[in-house]
Amino acid sequence: MCERPLIAVISGSLQPDGLTHRIARAVETIAADRLNIRHVPIGHLPLYNPALEADGASVPVWTTFREAVAPADGVLFVTPEYNRSVPAALKNAVDVGSRPYGASVFSSKPAGIISQSPGALGGFGANHHLRQSLVFLDMPAMQQPEMYLGHSSALFGEEGELVEGQGKTLLETFVAAFAVWVDRHPVRQG
Amino acid sequence: MCERPLIAVISGSLQPDGLTHRIARAVETIAADRLNIRHVPIGHLPLYNPALEADGASVPVWTTFREAVAPADGVLFVTPEYNRSVPAALKNAVDVGSRPYGASVFSSKPAGIISQSPGALGGFGANHHLRQSLVFLDMPAMQQPEMYLGHSSALFGEEGELVEGQGKTLLETFVAAFAVWVDRHPVRQG
Amino acid sequence: MCERPLIAVISGSLQPDGLTHRIARAVETIAADRLNIRHVPIGHLPLYNPALEADGASVPVWTTFREAVAPADGVLFVTPEYNRSVPAALKNAVDVGSRPYGASVFSSKPAGIISQSPGALGGFGANHHLRQSLVFLDMPAMQQPEMYLGHSSALFGEEGELVEGQGKTLLETFVAAFAVWVDRHPVRQG
Amino acid sequence: MCERPLIAVISGSLQPDGLTHRIARAVETIAADRLNIRHVPIGHLPLYNPALEADGASVPVWTTFREAVAPADGVLFVTPEYNRSVPAALKNAVDVGSRPYGASVFSSKPAGIISQSPGALGGFGANHHLRQSLVFLDMPAMQQPEMYLGHSSALFGEEGELVEGQGKTLLETFVAAFAVWVDRHPVRQG
């Protein structure tokens, strides 16, 4: 019998009841049989500044964040778009996890990206800016299905539940593909 | 007689003695006759989160940051590249200054961008990701001369002074063009 | 009395009855009082290859294209998206018009961008990839209003006419802003 | 015994003796033991226009191009940068090979990207614009090592041979990693 792979989910919004986190939780439900989801918080991380780790100093919450991501078999980013790019909080998590040089916790982990917006565009700008960072981070990025969830508030019903419809179907297809992607990209050891 | 335009300089590095800040100070010296430079700090700003300003709440350091940028006649961004994009600290300053909706302090201000890296690429990825945000912020962005300062540590001598050479000449050309750009793009009032 | 500025319209689609050209013609109608629109064809241009102009050789259709753009006071790009970027035909027009080095017909001309798609995303990827080229071309690019026309087939009625509604209003707002943008950015002479 | 995988090499320059093609041939030499390189020409392809294939029509040189790429086990793009993006000729090859919808010859093929420039920046803009297209094309893109070959004329000696040095070492590392990447990403059948 086979263990489900551990997936670190990093949500680019700091609003726990916002659409981004609701999508992240919906993914957890959809993926329950296949993926072991770990939501990793990022809102409390100080802005990345290499000087804070100079001369052997450490920033405990950065360390804790890295330790939460390190054992994962893959990373799923779920994000809104701010100013046509990734929110600062998400970029900060990327910067913190990627340092110090040579000790990135992201290296070689397979990645999936879901972007969302209340408007029509579905966070396209955030989605692809993040992809450019993933190149440097050496994270094999799943290409298809792309997931730009526009009009994202329509995904949920009055009780906050994911409603039946195209959005739910897209997420199910995405999760199934991501499980295969993670399986095909085992993390490089040591 | 004419007052020099006020330029808010936002530096994407949190290391006050790092190359980014040294370039920002070199620009100040070069521009002394033409531009009134105001270095606006960003390292202390909490990660942007709209919930912190809900229901009439305010975040005093965000307010102070916005008030420092608001009167400027233009904004100059000087930035390194982290993970092929803008550092989180700079994106955070962009996000904080751009909100709340309808009250962005950046709106219609002319912008210049200098990116730098110790390696060859000169922060091209950060430069253009920032430009994508400037579209949303409605900041007329100076297109030429582009300024990708590669091998940026070679710009400075042993005493930290900007050395004569191609880098200095590029910065002088950039500053002269930026002064014209700012002059041609008066900020929209009210 | 004042002449209307001459605007070269470059459409990224090679289908004369397609949505892109219909939008370009709708812009012409909307702008009739303010802008003198010249549709510049691009579909017949051979792929840009600097070798074809080596040693004093010339490619007559490239020359004709450049001569059609050269006198314009501004350039309006209207484009679909192919494979999340600009169509090859549009990139080719950009490449042809930008060469030989030092003789770009685009230099300093103010630019507007309309992207469109039959789906929801409105050609966001094409829009911003083109913007990255405009930096190099030294074309001041209008930032707002951004124009991502999604579901673009809904813009038109059964007779091919632009229907009343949000899309038409967006285009009217865009054209008014672009006329001001062109007026504020006179082309640099010689 | 094992056959070497077939790699379609698509070069974004139309100058057969230019730096891009020289790099492509150098890769062939370096990879001789591991990869079966097929250089696929693109300069003669008419600009992509879906109307040319409407109603059962075909464009024979498009068909030939697609047939040359279709059997490949991977695709290696080698490209210069024009106007901070991919050359029109390369974008055209991408557009031609990706259509008609549902019959893309690129789908699921693993991809590598080498960008080059005679200047310092190494074609960063072309490299990442192409990557954005690869997302839509569903081509798993090798992330590391990134390959931005700046000052590319210095790669070659007087006889046109690849000289010993950092550039050659980078290419060797790239080719070794790409061979592994291709091996790990078998093309999806039918």
PDB file of N, CA and C in Angstrom, chain B residues 82-131:
ATOM      1  N   TYR B  82      15.471  39.072  -7.170  1.00  0.00           N
ATOM      2  CA  TYR B  82      15.456  37.850  -6.361  1.00  0.00           C
ATOM      3  C   TYR B  82      14.619  36.829  -7.108  1.00  0.00           C
ATOM      4  N   ASN B  83      15.186  35.691  -7.370  1.00  0.00           N
ATOM      5  CA  ASN B  83      14.431  34.606  -8.005  1.00  0.00           C
ATOM      6  C   ASN B  83      13.754  35.071  -9.300  1.00  0.00           C
ATOM      7  N   ARG B  84      14.538  35.818 -10.096  1.00  0.00           N
ATOM      8  CA  ARG B  84      14.083  36.255 -11.436  1.00  0.00           C
ATOM      9  C   ARG B  84      12.881  37.200 -11.395  1.00  0.00           C
ATOM     10  N   SER B  85      12.679  37.868 -10.283  1.00  0.00           N
ATOM     11  CA  SER B  85      11.566  38.807 -10.180  1.00  0.00           C
ATOM     12  C   SER B  85      11.948  39.889  -9.174  1.00  0.00           C
ATOM     13  N   VAL B  86      10.993  40.737  -8.835  1.00  0.00           N
ATOM     14  CA  VAL B  86      11.273  41.795  -7.861  1.00  0.00           C
ATOM     15  C   VAL B  86      11.349  41.205  -6.459  1.00  0.00           C
ATOM     16  N   PRO B  87      12.206  41.761  -5.613  1.00  0.00           N
ATOM     17  CA  PRO B  87      12.242  41.307  -4.227  1.00  0.00           C
ATOM     18  C   PRO B  87      10.885  41.529  -3.559  1.00  0.00           C
ATOM     19  N   ALA B  88      10.571  40.682  -2.584  1.00  0.00           N
ATOM     20  CA  ALA B  88       9.298  40.818  -1.870  1.00  0.00           C
ATOM     21  C   ALA B  88       9.151  42.208  -1.262  1.00  0.00           C
ATOM     22  N   ALA B  89      10.228  42.754  -0.735  1.00  0.00           N
ATOM     23  CA  ALA B  89      10.127  44.054  -0.053  1.00  0.00           C
ATOM     24  C   ALA B  89       9.650  45.138  -1.025  1.00  0.00           C
ATOM     25  N   LEU B  90      10.143  45.081  -2.255  1.00  0.00           N
ATOM     26  CA  LEU B  90       9.725  46.086  -3.241  1.00  0.00           C
ATOM     27  C   LEU B  90       8.292  45.840  -3.678  1.00  0.00           C
ATOM     28  N   LYS B  91       7.937  44.576  -3.907  1.00  0.00           N
ATOM     29  CA  LYS B  91       6.545  44.312  -4.297  1.00  0.00           C
ATOM     30  C   LYS B  91       5.607  44.759  -3.184  1.00  0.00           C
ATOM     31  N   ASN B  92       6.056  44.598  -1.950  1.00  0.00           N
ATOM     32  CA  ASN B  92       5.224  45.009  -0.830  1.00  0.00           C
ATOM     33  C   ASN B  92       5.003  46.522  -0.825  1.00  0.00           C
ATOM     34  N   ALA B  93       6.053  47.265  -1.106  1.00  0.00           N
ATOM     35  CA  ALA B  93       5.903  48.724  -1.177  1.00  0.00           C
ATOM     36  C   ALA B  93       4.929  49.106  -2.290  1.00  0.00           C
ATOM     37  N   VAL B  94       5.014  48.397  -3.403  1.00  0.00           N
ATOM     38  CA  VAL B  94       4.076  48.635  -4.509  1.00  0.00           C
ATOM     39  C   VAL B  94       2.650  48.332  -4.056  1.00  0.00           C
ATOM     40  N   ASP B  95       2.471  47.200  -3.383  1.00  0.00           N
ATOM     41  CA  ASP B  95       1.119  46.806  -2.964  1.00  0.00           C
ATOM     42  C   ASP B  95       0.563  47.786  -1.919  1.00  0.00           C
ATOM     43  N   VAL B  96       1.380  48.152  -0.950  1.00  0.00           N
ATOM     44  CA  VAL B  96       0.921  49.073   0.102  1.00  0.00           C
ATOM     45  C   VAL B  96       0.554  50.437  -0.498  1.00  0.00           C
ATOM     46  N   GLY B  97       1.429  50.955  -1.346  1.00  0.00           N
ATOM     47  CA  GLY B  97       1.185  52.296  -1.895  1.00  0.00           C
ATOM     48  C   GLY B  97       0.014  52.345  -2.860  1.00  0.00           C
ATOM     49  N   SER B  98      -0.337  51.205  -3.402  1.00  0.00           N
ATOM     50  CA  SER B  98      -1.394  51.170  -4.432  1.00  0.00           C
ATOM     51  C   SER B  98      -2.790  51.064  -3.841  1.00  0.00           C
ATOM     52  N   ARG B  99      -2.906  50.854  -2.539  1.00  0.00           N
ATOM     53  CA  ARG B  99      -4.199  50.639  -1.918  1.00  0.00           C
ATOM     54  C   ARG B  99      -4.457  51.728  -0.873  1.00  0.00           C
ATOM     55  N   PRO B 100      -5.668  51.928  -0.422  1.00  0.00           N
ATOM     56  CA  PRO B 100      -6.882  51.254  -0.878  1.00  0.00           C
ATOM     57  C   PRO B 100      -7.231  51.655  -2.315  1.00  0.00           C
ATOM     58  N   TYR B 101      -8.057  50.837  -2.946  1.00  0.00           N
ATOM     59  CA  TYR B 101      -8.488  51.098  -4.319  1.00  0.00           C
ATOM     60  C   TYR B 101      -8.977  52.530  -4.450  1.00  0.00           C
ATOM     61  N   GLY B 102      -8.510  53.170  -5.471  1.00  0.00           N
ATOM     62  CA  GLY B 102      -8.951  54.533  -5.718  1.00  0.00           C
ATOM     63  C   GLY B 102      -8.123  55.575  -5.001  1.00  0.00           C
ATOM     64  N   ALA B 103      -7.192  55.125  -4.148  1.00  0.00           N
ATOM     65  CA  ALA B 103      -6.372  56.092  -3.424  1.00  0.00           C
ATOM     66  C   ALA B 103      -4.886  55.780  -3.572  1.00  0.00           C
ATOM     67  N   SER B 104      -4.527  55.139  -4.680  1.00  0.00           N
ATOM     68  CA  SER B 104      -3.123  54.814  -4.917  1.00  0.00           C
ATOM     69  C   SER B 104      -2.274  56.080  -4.950  1.00  0.00           C
ATOM     70  N   VAL B 105      -1.160  56.041  -4.235  1.00  0.00           N
ATOM     71  CA  VAL B 105      -0.262  57.205  -4.282  1.00  0.00           C
ATOM     72  C   VAL B 105       0.610  57.201  -5.535  1.00  0.00           C
ATOM     73  N   PHE B 106       0.562  56.125  -6.276  1.00  0.00           N
ATOM     74  CA  PHE B 106       1.407  56.038  -7.468  1.00  0.00           C
ATOM     75  C   PHE B 106       0.729  56.596  -8.718  1.00  0.00           C
ATOM     76  N   SER B 107      -0.569  56.678  -8.681  1.00  0.00           N
ATOM     77  CA  SER B 107      -1.343  56.943  -9.888  1.00  0.00           C
ATOM     78  C   SER B 107      -0.868  58.178 -10.645  1.00  0.00           C
ATOM     79  N   SER B 108      -0.528  57.970 -11.891  1.00  0.00           N
ATOM     80  CA  SER B 108      -0.125  58.993 -12.869  1.00  0.00           C
ATOM     81  C   SER B 108       1.277  59.548 -12.646  1.00  0.00           C
ATOM     82  N   LYS B 109       1.981  59.085 -11.637  1.00  0.00           N
ATOM     83  CA  LYS B 109       3.355  59.569 -11.438  1.00  0.00           C
ATOM     84  C   LYS B 109       4.301  58.921 -12.451  1.00  0.00           C
ATOM     85  N   PRO B 110       5.136  59.709 -13.092  1.00  0.00           N
ATOM     86  CA  PRO B 110       6.116  59.126 -14.016  1.00  0.00           C
ATOM     87  C   PRO B 110       7.144  58.283 -13.270  1.00  0.00           C
ATOM     88  N   ALA B 111       7.558  57.189 -13.898  1.00  0.00           N
ATOM     89  CA  ALA B 111       8.440  56.228 -13.238  1.00  0.00           C
ATOM     90  C   ALA B 111       9.690  55.933 -14.055  1.00  0.00           C
ATOM     91  N   GLY B 112      10.771  55.709 -13.326  1.00  0.00           N
ATOM     92  CA  GLY B 112      12.010  55.207 -13.907  1.00  0.00           C
ATOM     93  C   GLY B 112      12.424  53.947 -13.185  1.00  0.00           C
ATOM     94  N   ILE B 113      13.137  53.068 -13.872  1.00  0.00           N
ATOM     95  CA  ILE B 113      13.534  51.785 -13.280  1.00  0.00           C
ATOM     96  C   ILE B 113      15.012  51.524 -13.547  1.00  0.00           C
ATOM     97  N   ILE B 114      15.718  51.250 -12.476  1.00  0.00           N
ATOM     98  CA  ILE B 114      17.107  50.782 -12.585  1.00  0.00           C
ATOM     99  C   ILE B 114      17.154  49.423 -11.905  1.00  0.00           C
ATOM    100  N   SER B 115      17.582  48.415 -12.639  1.00  0.00           N
ATOM    101  CA  SER B 115      17.800  47.119 -11.995  1.00  0.00           C
ATOM    102  C   SER B 115      19.283  46.809 -12.019  1.00  0.00           C
ATOM    103  N   GLN B 116      19.719  46.036 -11.052  1.00  0.00           N
ATOM    104  CA  GLN B 116      21.156  45.765 -10.950  1.00  0.00           C
ATOM    105  C   GLN B 116      21.371  44.348 -10.476  1.00  0.00           C
ATOM    106  N   SER B 117      22.486  43.780 -10.835  1.00  0.00           N
ATOM    107  CA  SER B 117      22.875  42.484 -10.284  1.00  0.00           C
ATOM    108  C   SER B 117      24.385  42.397 -10.245  1.00  0.00           C
ATOM    109  N   PRO B 118      24.897  41.613  -9.297  1.00  0.00           N
ATOM    110  CA  PRO B 118      26.341  41.376  -9.280  1.00  0.00           C
ATOM    111  C   PRO B 118      26.796  40.536 -10.478  1.00  0.00           C
ATOM    112  N   GLY B 119      25.900  39.754 -11.057  1.00  0.00           N
ATOM    113  CA  GLY B 119      26.216  38.948 -12.232  1.00  0.00           C
ATOM    114  C   GLY B 119      25.961  39.712 -13.519  1.00  0.00           C
ATOM    115  N   ALA B 120      25.906  38.982 -14.615  1.00  0.00           N
ATOM    116  CA  ALA B 120      25.864  39.622 -15.928  1.00  0.00           C
ATOM    117  C   ALA B 120      24.491  40.160 -16.310  1.00  0.00           C
ATOM    118  N   LEU B 121      23.413  39.599 -15.770  1.00  0.00           N
ATOM    119  CA  LEU B 121      22.101  39.825 -16.379  1.00  0.00           C
ATOM    120  C   LEU B 121      21.445  41.146 -15.991  1.00  0.00           C
ATOM    121  N   GLY B 122      21.952  41.809 -14.957  1.00  0.00           N
ATOM    122  CA  GLY B 122      21.494  43.155 -14.649  1.00  0.00           C
ATOM    123  C   GLY B 122      20.064  43.252 -14.161  1.00  0.00           C
ATOM    124  N   GLY B 123      19.518  42.153 -13.674  1.00  0.00           N
ATOM    125  CA  GLY B 123      18.179  42.223 -13.096  1.00  0.00           C
ATOM    126  C   GLY B 123      17.073  42.403 -14.113  1.00  0.00           C
ATOM    127  N   PHE B 124      17.270  41.862 -15.313  1.00  0.00           N
ATOM    128  CA  PHE B 124      16.280  42.001 -16.391  1.00  0.00           C
ATOM    129  C   PHE B 124      14.897  41.501 -15.951  1.00  0.00           C
ATOM    130  N   GLY B 125      14.868  40.388 -15.258  1.00  0.00           N
ATOM    131  CA  GLY B 125      13.584  39.807 -14.844  1.00  0.00           C
ATOM    132  C   GLY B 125      12.837  40.706 -13.867  1.00  0.00           C
ATOM    133  N   ALA B 126      13.554  41.263 -12.899  1.00  0.00           N
ATOM    134  CA  ALA B 126      12.926  42.181 -11.944  1.00  0.00           C
ATOM    135  C   ALA B 126      12.450  43.440 -12.661  1.00  0.00           C
ATOM    136  N   ASN B 127      13.263  43.945 -13.536  1.00  0.00           N
ATOM    137  CA  ASN B 127      12.948  45.175 -14.269  1.00  0.00           C
ATOM    138  C   ASN B 127      11.616  45.058 -14.994  1.00  0.00           C
ATOM    139  N   HIS B 128      11.438  43.973 -15.723  1.00  0.00           N
ATOM    140  CA  HIS B 128      10.228  43.858 -16.542  1.00  0.00           C
ATOM    141  C   HIS B 128       9.011  43.381 -15.743  1.00  0.00           C
ATOM    142  N   HIS B 129       9.224  42.631 -14.688  1.00  0.00           N
ATOM    143  CA  HIS B 129       8.070  42.304 -13.840  1.00  0.00           C
ATOM    144  C   HIS B 129       7.531  43.582 -13.192  1.00  0.00           C
ATOM    145  N   LEU B 130       8.424  44.426 -12.742  1.00  0.00           N
ATOM    146  CA  LEU B 130       7.971  45.698 -12.172  1.00  0.00           C
ATOM    147  C   LEU B 130       7.214  46.520 -13.217  1.00  0.00           C
ATOM    148  N   ARG B 131       7.711  46.517 -14.439  1.00  0.00           N
ATOM    149  CA  ARG B 131       7.023  47.268 -15.502  1.00  0.00           C
ATOM    150  C   ARG B 131       5.581  46.786 -15.693  1.00  0.00           C
TER     151      ARG B 131
END
